[in-house]
Every structure is written in C-alpha cells, then in structure tokens.
Backbone as a ProteinNet text record, in pm:
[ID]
protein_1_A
[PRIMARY]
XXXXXXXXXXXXXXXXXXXXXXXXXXXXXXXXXXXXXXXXXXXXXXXXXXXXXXXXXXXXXXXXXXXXXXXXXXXXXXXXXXXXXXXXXXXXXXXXXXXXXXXXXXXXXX
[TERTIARY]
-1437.2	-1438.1	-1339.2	-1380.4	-1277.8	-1210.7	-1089	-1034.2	-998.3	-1054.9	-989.5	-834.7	-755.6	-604	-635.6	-581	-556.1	-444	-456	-331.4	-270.4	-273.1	-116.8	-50.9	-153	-74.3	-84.6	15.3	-61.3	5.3	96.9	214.7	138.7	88.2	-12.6	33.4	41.3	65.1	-8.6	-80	-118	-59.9	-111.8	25	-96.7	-55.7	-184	-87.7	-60.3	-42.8	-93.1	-105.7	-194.6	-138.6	-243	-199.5	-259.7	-249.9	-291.8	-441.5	-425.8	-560	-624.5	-764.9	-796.5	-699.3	-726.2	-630.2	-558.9	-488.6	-321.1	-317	-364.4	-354	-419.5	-531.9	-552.6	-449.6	-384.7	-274.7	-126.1	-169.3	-39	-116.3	-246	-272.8	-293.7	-309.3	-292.1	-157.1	-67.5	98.9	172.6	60	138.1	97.5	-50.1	-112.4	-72.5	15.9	2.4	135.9	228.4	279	254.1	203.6	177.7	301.4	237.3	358.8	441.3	559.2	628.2	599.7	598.6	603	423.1	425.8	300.8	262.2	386.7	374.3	336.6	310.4	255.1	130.9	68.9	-82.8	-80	-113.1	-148.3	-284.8	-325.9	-430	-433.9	-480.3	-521.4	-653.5	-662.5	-792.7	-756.1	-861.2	-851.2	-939.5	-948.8	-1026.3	-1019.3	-1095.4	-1138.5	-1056	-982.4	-984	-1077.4	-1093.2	-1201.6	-1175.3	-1038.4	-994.8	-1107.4	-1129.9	-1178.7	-1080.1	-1064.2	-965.8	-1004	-849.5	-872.3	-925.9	-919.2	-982	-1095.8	-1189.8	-1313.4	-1374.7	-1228.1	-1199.1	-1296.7	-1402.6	-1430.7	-1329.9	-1368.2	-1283.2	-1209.1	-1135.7	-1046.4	-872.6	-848.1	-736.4	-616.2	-671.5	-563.1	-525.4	-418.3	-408.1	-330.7	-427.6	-410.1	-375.8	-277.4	-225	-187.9	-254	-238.6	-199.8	-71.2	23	-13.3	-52.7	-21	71.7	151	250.3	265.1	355	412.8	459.9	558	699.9	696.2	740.2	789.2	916	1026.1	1098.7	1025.4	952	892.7	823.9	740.4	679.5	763.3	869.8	993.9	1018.2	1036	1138.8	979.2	862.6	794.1	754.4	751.9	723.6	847.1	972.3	1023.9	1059.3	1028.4	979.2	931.4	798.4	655.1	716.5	786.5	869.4	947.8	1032.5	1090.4	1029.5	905	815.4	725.9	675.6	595.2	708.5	828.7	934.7	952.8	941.3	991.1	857.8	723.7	606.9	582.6	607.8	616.7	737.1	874.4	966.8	890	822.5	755.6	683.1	545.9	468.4	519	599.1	663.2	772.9	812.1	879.2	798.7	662.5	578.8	452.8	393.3	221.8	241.6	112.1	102.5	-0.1	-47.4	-97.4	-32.3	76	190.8	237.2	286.1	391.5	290.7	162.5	86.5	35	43.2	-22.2	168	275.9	428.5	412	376	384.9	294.4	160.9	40.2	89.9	197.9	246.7	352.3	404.6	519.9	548.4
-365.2	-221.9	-175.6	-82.8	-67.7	52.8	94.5	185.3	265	455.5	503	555	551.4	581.8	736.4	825.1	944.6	972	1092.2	1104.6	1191.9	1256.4	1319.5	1212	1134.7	1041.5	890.6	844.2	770.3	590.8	658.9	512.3	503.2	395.2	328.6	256.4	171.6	84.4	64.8	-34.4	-115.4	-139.3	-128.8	-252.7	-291.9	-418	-451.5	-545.9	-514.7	-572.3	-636.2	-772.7	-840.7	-848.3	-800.2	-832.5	-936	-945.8	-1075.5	-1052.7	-899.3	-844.7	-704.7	-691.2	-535.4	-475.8	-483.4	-345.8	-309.3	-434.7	-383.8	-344.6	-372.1	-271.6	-154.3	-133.3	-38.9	84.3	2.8	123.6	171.9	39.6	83.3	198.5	196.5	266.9	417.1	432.6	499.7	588.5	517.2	548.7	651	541.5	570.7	699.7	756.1	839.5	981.3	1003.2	1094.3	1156.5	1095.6	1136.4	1170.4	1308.3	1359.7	1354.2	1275.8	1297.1	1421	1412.2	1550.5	1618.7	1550.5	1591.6	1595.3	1673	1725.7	1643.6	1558.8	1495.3	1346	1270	1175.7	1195.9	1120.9	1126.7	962.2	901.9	829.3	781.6	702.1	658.4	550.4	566	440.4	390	259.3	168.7	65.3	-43.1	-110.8	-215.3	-329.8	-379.1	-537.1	-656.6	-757.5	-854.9	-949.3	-1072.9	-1202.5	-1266.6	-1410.1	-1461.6	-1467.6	-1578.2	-1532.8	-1602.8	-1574.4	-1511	-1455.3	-1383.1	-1437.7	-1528.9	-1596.1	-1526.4	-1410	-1419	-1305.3	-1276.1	-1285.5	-1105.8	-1051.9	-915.6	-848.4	-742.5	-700.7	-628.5	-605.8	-499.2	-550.2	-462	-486.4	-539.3	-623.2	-652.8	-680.8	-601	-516.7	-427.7	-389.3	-235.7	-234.5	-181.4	-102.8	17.6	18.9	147.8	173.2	282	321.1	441.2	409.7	497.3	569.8	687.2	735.5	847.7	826.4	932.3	1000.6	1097.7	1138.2	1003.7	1005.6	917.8	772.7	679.1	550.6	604	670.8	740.1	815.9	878.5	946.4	792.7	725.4	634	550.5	493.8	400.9	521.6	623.1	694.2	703.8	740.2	754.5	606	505.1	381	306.2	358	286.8	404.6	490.5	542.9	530	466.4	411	259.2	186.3	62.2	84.8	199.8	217.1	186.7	293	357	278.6	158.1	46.3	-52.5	-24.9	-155.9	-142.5	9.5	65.7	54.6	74.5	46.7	-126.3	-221.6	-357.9	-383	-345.7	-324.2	-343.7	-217.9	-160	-229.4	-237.1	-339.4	-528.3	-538	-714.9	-699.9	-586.3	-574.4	-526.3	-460.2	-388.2	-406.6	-448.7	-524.5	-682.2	-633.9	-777.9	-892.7	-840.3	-881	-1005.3	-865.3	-989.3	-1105.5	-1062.5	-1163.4	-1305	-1224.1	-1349.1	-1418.7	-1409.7	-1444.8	-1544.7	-1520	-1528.9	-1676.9	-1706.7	-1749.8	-1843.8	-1854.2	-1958.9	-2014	-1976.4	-2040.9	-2153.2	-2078.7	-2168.8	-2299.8
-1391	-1392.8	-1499.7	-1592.4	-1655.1	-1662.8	-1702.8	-1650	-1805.4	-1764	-1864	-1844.8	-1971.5	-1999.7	-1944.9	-1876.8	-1850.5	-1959	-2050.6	-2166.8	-2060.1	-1945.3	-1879.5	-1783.3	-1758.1	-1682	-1709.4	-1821.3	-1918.3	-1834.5	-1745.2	-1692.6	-1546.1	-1540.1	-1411.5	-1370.5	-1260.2	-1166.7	-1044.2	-996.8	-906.8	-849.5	-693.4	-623.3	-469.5	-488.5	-402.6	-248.9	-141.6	-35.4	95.8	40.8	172.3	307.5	439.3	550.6	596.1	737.6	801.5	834.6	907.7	940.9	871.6	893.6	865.8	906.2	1037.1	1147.1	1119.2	1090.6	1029.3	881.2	817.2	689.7	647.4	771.4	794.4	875.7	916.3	981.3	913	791.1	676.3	617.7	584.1	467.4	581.6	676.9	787.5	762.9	756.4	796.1	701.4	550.6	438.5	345.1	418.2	336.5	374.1	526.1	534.4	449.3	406.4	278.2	149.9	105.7	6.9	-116.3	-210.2	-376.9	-367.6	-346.6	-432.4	-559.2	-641.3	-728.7	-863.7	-915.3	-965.1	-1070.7	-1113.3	-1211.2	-1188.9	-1034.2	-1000.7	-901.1	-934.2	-834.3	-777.3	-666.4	-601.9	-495.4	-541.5	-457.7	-368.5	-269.8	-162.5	-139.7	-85.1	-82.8	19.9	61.4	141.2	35.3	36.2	-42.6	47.7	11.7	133.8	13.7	95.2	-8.6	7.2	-98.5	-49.1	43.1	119.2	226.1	361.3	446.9	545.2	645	741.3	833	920.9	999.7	1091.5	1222.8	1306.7	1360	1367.4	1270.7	1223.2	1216.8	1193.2	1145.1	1050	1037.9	902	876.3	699.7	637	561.5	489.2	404.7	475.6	432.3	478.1	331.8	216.3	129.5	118.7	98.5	69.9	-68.5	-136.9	-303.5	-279.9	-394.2	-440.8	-530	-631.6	-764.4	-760.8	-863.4	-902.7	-1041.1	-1128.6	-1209.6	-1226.2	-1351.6	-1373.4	-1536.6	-1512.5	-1655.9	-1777.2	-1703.9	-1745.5	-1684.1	-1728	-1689.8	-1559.8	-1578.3	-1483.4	-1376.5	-1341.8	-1256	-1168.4	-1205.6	-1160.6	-1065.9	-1156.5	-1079	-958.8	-959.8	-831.5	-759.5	-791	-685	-567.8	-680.2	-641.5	-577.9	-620.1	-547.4	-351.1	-386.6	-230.7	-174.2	-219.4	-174.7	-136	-151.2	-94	-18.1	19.2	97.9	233.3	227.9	319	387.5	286.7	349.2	421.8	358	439	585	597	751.8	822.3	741.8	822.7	878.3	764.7	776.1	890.5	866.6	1007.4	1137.9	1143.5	1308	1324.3	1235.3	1229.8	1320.9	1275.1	1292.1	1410.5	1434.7	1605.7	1724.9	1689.1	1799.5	1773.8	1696.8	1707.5	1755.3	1842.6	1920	1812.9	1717.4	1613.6	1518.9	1510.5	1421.6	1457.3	1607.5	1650.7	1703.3	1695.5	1754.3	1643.6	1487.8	1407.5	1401.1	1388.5	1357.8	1476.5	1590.8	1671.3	1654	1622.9	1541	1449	1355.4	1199.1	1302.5	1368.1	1433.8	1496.9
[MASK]
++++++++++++++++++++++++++++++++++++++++++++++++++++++++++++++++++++++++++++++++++++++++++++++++++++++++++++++

C-alpha cells in the first residue's frame, strides 16, 4: 500500500503493538481512543490488524494495535508520542494486574 506524504503533516510514525489476544488489544485500542490529540497540529489513527502467528487460543481478529501518528514538526510528534507511551504503559499496567487473560497466558510461559 503506498502512502501519500501529506505536505502539513509531513513527520509520520507507525507504531505497531502486539498482544497476546484480540480482546486484549482490542481493549487497548478501546482505552486509548477515547483520548482525543490536543493539539491541531497532530492527527492520529487507530487499527487492529491480525498477525501470521496463529493465536493460541483460537481468537478472531486483530491482535495488533497500529497507530499512526502525523504531525507538523519532528517536536510536536515526540511530545504527542511520547504521551501516547505513557498512556499505553498504564493501560499494559492494568491490563497485567487485573485480566485474567494475562495472568493466564504469564502462568502457561511459566
């Protein structure tokens, strides 16, 4: 797919985060959307997208969550993106102390 350069928002970034399951990255991209950009000068998008692996236990859906960043500035991007890390850290947090998902996928590795 190829992508055109937007000339106002010419600084892009991807950021693609695998979970274990749909569900659960469905409930990041859930968590994370209902935060609207501050600022006018960044736009953000969300997606769910499937990876080749099979999902162990036999989940449809996407079990990525993409997120594309465009901005003004190289500066604008870093402060929005690094908020957008903040925000998934505290969702990944909750996520790994209160889904029975996690701890049961944490507990299978073990």
């Amino acid at each position: 797919m190829a992508e055109t350069t937007d000339i106002q928002f010419p600084c892009v970034l991807s950021i693609e985060v695998p979970f274990p399951t749909p569900r659960l990255a469905s409930i990041a991209l859930k968590s994370l959307q209902v935060d609207k950009e501050l600022s006018p000068l960044v736009k953000r998008t969300f997606s769910l997208d499937s990876s080749n692996e099979s999902v162990p236990n036999g989940d449809a859906g996407g079990n990525i969550l993409r997120t594309e960043y465009k901005a003004t500035t190289n500066r604008m991007l870093r402060v929005a993106v690094n908020s957008f890390m903040d925000s998934l850290n505290l969702v990944l947090e909750v996520m790994q102390e209160l889904d029975t998902d996690v701890l049961a996928t944490k507990e299978a590795t073990a």
